[in-house]
PDB file of C-alpha atoms in Angstrom:
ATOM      1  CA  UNK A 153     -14.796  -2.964 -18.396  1.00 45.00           C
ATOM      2  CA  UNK A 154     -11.891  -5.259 -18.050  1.00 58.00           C
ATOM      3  CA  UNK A 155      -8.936  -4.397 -15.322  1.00 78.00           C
ATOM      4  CA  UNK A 156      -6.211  -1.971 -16.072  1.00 90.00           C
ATOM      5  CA  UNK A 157      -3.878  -2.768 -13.153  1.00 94.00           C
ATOM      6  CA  UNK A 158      -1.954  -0.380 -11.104  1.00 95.00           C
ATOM      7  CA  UNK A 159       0.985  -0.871  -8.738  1.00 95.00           C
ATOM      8  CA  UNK A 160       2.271   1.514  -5.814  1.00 96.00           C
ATOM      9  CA  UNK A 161       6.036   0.962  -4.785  1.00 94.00           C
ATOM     10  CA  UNK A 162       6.431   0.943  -1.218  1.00 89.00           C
ATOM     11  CA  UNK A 163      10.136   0.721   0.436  1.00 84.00           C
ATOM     12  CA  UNK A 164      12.494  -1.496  -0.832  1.00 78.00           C
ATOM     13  CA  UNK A 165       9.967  -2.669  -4.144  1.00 75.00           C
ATOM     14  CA  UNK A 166      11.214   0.435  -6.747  1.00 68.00           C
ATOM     15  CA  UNK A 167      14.063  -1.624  -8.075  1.00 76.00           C
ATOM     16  CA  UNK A 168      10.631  -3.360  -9.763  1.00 77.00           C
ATOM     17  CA  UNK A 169      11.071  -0.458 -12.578  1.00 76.00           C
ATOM     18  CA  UNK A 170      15.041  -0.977 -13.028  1.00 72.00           C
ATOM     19  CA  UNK A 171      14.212  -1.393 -16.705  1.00 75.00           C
ATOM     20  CA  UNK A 172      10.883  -0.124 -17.479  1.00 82.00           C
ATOM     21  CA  UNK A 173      10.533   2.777 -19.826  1.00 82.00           C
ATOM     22  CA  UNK A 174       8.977   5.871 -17.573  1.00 88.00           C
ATOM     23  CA  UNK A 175       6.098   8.164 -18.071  1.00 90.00           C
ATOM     24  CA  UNK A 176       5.668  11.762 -16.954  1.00 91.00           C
ATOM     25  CA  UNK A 177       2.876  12.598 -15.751  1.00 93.00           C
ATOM     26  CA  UNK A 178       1.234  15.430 -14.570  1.00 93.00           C
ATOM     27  CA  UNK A 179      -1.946  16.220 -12.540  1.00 96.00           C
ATOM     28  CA  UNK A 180      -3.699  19.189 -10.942  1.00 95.00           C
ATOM     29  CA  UNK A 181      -2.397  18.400  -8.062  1.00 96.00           C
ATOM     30  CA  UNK A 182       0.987  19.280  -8.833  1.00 96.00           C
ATOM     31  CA  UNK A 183       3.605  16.110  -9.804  1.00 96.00           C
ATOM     32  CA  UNK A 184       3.455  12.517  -9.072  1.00 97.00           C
ATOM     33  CA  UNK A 185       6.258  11.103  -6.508  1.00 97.00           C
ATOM     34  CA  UNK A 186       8.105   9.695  -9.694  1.00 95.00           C
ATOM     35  CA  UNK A 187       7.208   8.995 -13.394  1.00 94.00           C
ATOM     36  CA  UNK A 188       5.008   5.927 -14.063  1.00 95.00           C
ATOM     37  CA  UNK A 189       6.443   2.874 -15.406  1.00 94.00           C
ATOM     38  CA  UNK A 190       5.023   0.658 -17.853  1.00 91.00           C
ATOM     39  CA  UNK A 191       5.106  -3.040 -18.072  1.00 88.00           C
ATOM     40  CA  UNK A 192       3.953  -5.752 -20.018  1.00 85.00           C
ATOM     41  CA  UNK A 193       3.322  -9.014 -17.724  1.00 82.00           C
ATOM     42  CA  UNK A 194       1.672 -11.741 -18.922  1.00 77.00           C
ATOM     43  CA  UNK A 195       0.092  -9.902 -21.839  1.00 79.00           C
ATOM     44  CA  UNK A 196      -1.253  -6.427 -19.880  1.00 83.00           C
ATOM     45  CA  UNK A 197       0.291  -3.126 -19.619  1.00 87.00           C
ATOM     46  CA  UNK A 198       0.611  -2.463 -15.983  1.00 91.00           C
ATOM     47  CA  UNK A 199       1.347   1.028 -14.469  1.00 94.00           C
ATOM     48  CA  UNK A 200       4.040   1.043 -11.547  1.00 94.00           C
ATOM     49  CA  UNK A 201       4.494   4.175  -9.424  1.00 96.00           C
ATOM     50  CA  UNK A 202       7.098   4.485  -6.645  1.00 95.00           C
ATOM     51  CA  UNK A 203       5.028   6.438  -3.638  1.00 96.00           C
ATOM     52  CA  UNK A 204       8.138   6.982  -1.723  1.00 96.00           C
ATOM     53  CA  UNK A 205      10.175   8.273  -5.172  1.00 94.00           C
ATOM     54  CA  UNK A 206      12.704   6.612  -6.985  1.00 90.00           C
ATOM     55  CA  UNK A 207      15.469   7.259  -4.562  1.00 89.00           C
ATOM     56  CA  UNK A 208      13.124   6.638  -1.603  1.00 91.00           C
ATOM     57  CA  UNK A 209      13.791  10.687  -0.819  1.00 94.00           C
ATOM     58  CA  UNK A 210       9.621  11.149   0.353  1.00 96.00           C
ATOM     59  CA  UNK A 211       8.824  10.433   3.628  1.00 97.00           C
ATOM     60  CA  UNK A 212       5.184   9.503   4.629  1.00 97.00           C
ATOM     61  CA  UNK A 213       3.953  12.224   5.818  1.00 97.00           C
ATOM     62  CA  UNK A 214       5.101  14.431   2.507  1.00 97.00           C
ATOM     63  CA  UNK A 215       3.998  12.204  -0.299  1.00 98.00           C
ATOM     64  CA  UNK A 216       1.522  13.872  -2.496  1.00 98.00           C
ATOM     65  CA  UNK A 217      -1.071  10.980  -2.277  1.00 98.00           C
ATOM     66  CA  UNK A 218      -3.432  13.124  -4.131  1.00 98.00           C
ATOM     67  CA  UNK A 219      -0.790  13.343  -7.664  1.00 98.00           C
ATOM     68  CA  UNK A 220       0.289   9.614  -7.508  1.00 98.00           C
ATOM     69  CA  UNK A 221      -3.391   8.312  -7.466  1.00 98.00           C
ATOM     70  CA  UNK A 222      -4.574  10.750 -10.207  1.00 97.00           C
ATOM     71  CA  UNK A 223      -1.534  10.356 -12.237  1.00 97.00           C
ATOM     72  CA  UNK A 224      -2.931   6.261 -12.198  1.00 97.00           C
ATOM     73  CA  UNK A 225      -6.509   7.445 -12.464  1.00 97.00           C
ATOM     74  CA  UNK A 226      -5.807   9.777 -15.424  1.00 96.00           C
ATOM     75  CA  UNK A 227      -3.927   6.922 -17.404  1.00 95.00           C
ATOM     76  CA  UNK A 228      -7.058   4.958 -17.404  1.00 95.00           C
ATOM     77  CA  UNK A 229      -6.239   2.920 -14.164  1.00 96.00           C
ATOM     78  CA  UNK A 230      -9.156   0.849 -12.668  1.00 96.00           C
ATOM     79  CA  UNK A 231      -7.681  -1.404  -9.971  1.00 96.00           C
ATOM     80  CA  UNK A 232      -4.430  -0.986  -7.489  1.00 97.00           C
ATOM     81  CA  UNK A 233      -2.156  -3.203  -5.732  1.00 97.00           C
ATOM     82  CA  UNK A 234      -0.639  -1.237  -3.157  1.00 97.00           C
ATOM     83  CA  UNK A 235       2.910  -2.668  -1.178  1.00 97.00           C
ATOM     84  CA  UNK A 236       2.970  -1.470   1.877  1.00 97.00           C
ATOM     85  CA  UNK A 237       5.684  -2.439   4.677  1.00 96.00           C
ATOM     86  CA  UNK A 238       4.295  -2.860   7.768  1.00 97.00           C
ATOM     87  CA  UNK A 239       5.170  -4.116  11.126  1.00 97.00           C
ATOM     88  CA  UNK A 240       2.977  -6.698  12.818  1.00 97.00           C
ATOM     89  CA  UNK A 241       1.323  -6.277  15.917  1.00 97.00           C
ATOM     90  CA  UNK A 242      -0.632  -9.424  16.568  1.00 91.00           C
ATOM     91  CA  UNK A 243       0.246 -12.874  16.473  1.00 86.00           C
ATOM     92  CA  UNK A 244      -1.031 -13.421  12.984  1.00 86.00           C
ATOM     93  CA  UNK A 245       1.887 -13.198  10.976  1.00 90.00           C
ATOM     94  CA  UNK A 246       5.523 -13.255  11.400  1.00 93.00           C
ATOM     95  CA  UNK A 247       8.405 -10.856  10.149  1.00 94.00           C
ATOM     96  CA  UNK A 248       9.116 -12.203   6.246  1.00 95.00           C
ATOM     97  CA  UNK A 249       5.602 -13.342   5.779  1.00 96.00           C
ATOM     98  CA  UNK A 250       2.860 -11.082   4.016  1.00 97.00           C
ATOM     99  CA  UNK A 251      -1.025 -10.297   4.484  1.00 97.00           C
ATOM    100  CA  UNK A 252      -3.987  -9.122   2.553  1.00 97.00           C
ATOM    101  CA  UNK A 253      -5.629  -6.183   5.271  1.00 97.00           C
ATOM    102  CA  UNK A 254      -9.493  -5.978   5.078  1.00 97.00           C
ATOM    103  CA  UNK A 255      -9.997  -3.200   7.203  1.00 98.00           C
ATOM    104  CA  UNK A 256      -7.697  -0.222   8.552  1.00 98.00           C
ATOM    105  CA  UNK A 257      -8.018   3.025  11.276  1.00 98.00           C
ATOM    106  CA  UNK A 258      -6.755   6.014  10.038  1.00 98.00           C
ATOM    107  CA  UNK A 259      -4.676   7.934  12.861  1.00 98.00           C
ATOM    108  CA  UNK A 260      -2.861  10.099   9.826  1.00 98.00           C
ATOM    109  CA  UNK A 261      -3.200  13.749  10.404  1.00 97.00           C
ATOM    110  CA  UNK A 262      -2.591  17.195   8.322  1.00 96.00           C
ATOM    111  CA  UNK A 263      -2.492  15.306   5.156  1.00 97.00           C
ATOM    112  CA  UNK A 264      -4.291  15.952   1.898  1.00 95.00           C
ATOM    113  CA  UNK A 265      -7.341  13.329   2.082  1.00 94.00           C
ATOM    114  CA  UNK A 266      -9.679  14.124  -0.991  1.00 95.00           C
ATOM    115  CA  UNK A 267      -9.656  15.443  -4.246  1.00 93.00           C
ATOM    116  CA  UNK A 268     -12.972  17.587  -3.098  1.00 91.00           C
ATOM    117  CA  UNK A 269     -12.666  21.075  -1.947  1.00 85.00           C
ATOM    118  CA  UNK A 270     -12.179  24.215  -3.938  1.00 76.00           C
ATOM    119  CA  UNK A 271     -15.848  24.617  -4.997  1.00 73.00           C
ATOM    120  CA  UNK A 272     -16.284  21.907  -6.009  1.00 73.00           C
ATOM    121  CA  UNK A 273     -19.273  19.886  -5.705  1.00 80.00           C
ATOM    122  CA  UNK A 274     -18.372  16.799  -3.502  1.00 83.00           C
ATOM    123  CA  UNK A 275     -20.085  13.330  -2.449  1.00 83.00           C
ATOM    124  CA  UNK A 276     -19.387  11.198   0.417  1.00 90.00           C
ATOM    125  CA  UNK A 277     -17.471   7.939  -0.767  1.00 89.00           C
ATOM    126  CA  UNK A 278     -18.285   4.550   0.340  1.00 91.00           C
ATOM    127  CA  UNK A 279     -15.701   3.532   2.625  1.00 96.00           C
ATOM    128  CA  UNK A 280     -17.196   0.646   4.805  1.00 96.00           C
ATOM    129  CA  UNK A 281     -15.061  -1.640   3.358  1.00 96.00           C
ATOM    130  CA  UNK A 282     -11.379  -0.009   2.270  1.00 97.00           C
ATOM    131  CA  UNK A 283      -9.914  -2.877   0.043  1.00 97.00           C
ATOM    132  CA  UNK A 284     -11.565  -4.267  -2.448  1.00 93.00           C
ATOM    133  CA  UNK A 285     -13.392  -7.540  -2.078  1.00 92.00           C
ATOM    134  CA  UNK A 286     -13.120  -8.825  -5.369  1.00 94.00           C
ATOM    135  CA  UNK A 287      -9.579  -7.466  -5.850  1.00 96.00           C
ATOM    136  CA  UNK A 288      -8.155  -8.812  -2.803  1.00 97.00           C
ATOM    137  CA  UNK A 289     -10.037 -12.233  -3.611  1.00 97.00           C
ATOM    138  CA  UNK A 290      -7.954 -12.095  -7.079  1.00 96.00           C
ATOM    139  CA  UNK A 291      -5.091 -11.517  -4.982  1.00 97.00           C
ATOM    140  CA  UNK A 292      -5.393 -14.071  -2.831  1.00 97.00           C
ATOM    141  CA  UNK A 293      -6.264 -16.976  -5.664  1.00 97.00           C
ATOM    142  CA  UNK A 294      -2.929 -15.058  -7.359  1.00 97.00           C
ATOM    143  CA  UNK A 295      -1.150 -15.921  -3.837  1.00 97.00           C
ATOM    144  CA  UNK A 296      -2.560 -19.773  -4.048  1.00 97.00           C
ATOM    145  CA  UNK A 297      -1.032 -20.590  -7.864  1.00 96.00           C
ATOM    146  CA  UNK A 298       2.052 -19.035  -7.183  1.00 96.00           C
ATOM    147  CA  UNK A 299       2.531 -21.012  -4.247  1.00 97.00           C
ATOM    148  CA  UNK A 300       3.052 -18.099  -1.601  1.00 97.00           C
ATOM    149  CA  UNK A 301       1.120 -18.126   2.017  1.00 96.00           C
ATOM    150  CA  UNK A 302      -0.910 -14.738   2.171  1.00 97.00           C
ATOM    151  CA  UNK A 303      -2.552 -14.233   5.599  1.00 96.00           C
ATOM    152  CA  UNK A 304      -6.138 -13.335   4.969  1.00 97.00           C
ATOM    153  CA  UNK A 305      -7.662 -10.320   6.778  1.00 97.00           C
ATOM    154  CA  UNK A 306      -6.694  -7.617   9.151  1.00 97.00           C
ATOM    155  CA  UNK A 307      -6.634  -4.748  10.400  1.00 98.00           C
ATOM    156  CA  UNK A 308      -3.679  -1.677   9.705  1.00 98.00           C
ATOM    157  CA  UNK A 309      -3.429   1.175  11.752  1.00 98.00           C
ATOM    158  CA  UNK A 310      -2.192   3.719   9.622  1.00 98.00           C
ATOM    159  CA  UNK A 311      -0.089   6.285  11.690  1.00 98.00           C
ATOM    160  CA  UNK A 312       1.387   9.695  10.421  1.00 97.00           C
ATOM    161  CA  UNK A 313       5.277   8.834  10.881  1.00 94.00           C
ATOM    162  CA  UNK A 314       8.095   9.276   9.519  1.00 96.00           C
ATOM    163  CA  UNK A 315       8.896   8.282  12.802  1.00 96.00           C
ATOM    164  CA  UNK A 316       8.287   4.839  14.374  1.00 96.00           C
ATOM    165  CA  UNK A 317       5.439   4.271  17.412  1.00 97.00           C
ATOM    166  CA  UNK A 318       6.430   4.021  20.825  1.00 97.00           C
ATOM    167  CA  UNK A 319       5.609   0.554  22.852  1.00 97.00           C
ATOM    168  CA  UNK A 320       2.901   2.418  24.764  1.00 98.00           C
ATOM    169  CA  UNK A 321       1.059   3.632  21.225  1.00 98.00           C
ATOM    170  CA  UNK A 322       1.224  -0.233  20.012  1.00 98.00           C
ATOM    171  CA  UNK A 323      -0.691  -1.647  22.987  1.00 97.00           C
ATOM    172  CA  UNK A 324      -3.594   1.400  22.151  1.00 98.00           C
ATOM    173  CA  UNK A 325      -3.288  -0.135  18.569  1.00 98.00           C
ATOM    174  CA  UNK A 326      -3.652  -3.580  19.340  1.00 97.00           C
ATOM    175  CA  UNK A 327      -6.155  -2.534  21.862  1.00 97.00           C
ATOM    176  CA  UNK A 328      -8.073  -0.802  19.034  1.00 98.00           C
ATOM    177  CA  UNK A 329      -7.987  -3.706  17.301  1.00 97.00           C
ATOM    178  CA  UNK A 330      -4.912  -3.284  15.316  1.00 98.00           C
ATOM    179  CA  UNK A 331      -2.950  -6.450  13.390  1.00 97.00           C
ATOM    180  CA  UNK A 332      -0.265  -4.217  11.298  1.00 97.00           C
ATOM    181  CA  UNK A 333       0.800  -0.826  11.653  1.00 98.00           C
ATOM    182  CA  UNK A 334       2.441   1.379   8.439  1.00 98.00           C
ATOM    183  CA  UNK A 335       1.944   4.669   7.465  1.00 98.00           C
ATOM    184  CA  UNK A 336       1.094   4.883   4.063  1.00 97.00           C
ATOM    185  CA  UNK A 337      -2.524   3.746   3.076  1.00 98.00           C
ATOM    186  CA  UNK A 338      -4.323   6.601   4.035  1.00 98.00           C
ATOM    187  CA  UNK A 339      -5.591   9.009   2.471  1.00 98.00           C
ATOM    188  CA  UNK A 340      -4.198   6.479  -0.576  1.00 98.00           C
ATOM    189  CA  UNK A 341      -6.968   4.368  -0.418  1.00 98.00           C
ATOM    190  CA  UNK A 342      -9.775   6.817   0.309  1.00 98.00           C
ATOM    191  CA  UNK A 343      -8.456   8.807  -2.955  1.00 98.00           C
ATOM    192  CA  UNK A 344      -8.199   6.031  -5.326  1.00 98.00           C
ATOM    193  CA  UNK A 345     -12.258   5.255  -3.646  1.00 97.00           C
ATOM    194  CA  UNK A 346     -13.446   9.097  -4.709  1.00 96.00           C
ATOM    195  CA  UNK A 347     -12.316   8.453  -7.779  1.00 96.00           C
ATOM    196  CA  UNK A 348     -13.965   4.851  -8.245  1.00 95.00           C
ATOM    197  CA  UNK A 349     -10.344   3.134  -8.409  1.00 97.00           C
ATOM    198  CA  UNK A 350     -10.734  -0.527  -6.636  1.00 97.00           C
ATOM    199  CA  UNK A 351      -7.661  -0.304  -4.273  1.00 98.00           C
ATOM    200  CA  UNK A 352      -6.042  -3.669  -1.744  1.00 98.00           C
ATOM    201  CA  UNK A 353      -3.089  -3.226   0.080  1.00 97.00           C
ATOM    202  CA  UNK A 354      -0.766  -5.882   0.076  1.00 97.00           C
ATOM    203  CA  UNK A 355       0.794  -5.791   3.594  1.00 97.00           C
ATOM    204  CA  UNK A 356       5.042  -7.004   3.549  1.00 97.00           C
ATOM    205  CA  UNK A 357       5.689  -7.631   6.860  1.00 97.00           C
ATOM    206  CA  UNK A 358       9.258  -6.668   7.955  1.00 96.00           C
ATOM    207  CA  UNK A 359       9.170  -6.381  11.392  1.00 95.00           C
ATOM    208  CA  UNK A 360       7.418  -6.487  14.761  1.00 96.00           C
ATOM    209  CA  UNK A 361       6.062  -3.699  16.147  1.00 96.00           C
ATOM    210  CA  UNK A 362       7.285  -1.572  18.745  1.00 96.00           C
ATOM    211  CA  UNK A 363       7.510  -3.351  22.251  1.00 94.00           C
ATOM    212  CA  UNK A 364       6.962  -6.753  20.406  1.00 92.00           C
ATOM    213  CA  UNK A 365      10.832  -8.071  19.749  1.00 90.00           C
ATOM    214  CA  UNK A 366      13.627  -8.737  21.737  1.00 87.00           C
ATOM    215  CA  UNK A 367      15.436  -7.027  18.561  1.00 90.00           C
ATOM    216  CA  UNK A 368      16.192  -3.626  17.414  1.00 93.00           C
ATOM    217  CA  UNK A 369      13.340  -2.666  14.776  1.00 95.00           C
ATOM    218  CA  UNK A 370      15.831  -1.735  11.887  1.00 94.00           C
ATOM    219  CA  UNK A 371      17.380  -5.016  12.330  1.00 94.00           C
ATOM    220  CA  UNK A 372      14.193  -6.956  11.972  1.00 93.00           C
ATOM    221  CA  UNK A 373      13.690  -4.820   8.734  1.00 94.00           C
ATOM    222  CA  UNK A 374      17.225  -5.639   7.339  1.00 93.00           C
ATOM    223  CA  UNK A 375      16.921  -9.153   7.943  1.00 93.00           C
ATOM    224  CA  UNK A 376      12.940  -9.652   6.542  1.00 94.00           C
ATOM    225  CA  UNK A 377      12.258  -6.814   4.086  1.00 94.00           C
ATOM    226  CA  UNK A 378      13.920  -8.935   0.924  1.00 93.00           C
ATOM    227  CA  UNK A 379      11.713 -12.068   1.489  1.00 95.00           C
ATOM    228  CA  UNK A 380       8.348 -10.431   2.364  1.00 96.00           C
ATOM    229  CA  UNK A 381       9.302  -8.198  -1.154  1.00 94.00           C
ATOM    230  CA  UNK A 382      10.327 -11.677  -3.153  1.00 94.00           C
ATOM    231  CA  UNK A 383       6.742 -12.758  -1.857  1.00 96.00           C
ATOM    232  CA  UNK A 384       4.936  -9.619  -2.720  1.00 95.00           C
ATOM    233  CA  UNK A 385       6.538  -9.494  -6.274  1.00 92.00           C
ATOM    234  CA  UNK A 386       5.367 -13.432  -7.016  1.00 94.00           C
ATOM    235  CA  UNK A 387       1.802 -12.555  -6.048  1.00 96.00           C
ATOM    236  CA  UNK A 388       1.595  -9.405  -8.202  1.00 93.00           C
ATOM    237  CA  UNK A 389       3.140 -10.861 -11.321  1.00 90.00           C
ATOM    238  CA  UNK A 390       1.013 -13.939 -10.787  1.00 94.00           C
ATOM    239  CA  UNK A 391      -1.840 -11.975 -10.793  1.00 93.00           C
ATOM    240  CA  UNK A 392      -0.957  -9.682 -13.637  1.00 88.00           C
ATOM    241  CA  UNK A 393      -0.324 -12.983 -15.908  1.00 84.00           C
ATOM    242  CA  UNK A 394      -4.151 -13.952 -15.058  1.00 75.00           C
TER     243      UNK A 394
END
């Protein structure tokens, strides 16, 4: 069955709708974080959903992961490219630059993680690998045409927020074997896997982690979050004009 591409907003991306017709959508897990948006790149209707809202009024911790990836699954969705902002804890990228993640740890907490429950009989999803190989391969040979350096691999520690990690948790991260830290791919990725969605997270670096910079974090994020963005966007609408 060929692709039908999704896209999850992170911070700073919604603008990426500004004139896109939406969609209301509705799921049985109560409403998406904002209407879908549809697009036509390159020839395919792609689905764009803004995780965070679009005023950026959701914080990590609230979004209703569960509605956003069934709202995409219900519209006939196969494959997502999540944007997530992250900060770097390793030496493998720098602020402005942006990664493909193969692997994450999950230190979220009290948050809705699967659609089963309720009665329900449930299965135990794959999970050994979180992204998508072949997706993230597309994304990468996406990154190479449209002439943008994408790191290759990595961990991301996904932590509960909405508040940022103290220096002390960033040295257990990078001694768990952390790269990036952000706070939004779990349970997002684990849902869109129940539901047999291929998922990669394309990792905007906009800052260094806690501990890591001689500079304030929200400065670091003012001064990088447009060009890791600019980046993102090239890759995804290279990939979408495949």
């Amino acid at each position: 069955m060929p692709e039908r591409y999704g896209i999850m907003l992170g911070s700073g991306s919604a603008d990426f709708n500004a004139s896109a017709m939406p969609l209301t959508v509705g799921t049985a897990y109560g409403p998406p974080s904002a209407p879908l948006y549809e697009h036509d790149i390159g020839g395919q209707c792609v689905l764009a959903l803004a995780r965070h809202g679009d005023r950026h009024t959701i914080p990590p911790h609230a979004i209703n992961y569960r509605a956003n990836i069934a709202a995409l699954g219900s519209r006939g969705v196969t494959a997502i490219v999540a944007l997530n902002t992250v900060g770097v804890i390793s030496a493998v990228l720098e602020p402005g630059q942006i990664g493909l993640p193969d692997q994450l740890i999950d230190y979220t907490w009290g948050r809705a993680h699967t659609f089963f429950g309720g009665g329900k009989e449930f299965a135990h999803a794959e999970f050994t690998e979180p992204f998508a190989g072949p997706l993230r391969e597309r994304l990468l040979r996406a990154a190479v045409k449209a002439g943008v350096t994408c790191f290759d691999g990595g961990v991301y520690a996904v932590t509960q927020g909405p508040r940022l990690e103290t220096a002390a948790e960033i040295d257990r991260l990078e001694r768990d074997g952390a790269d990036y830290v952000g706070m939004t791919a779990m349970p997002e990725a684990a849902l869109a896997a129940e539901l047999g969605i291929d998922y990669a997270c394309l990792a905007l670096v906009v800052n260094r982690a806690a501990g890591r910079s001689d500079r304030p974090i929200h400065d670091d994020v003012e001064i990088h979050s447009a060009a890791a963005i600019a980046l993102a966007m090239r890759v995804v609408e290279r990939l979408f004009s495949e």
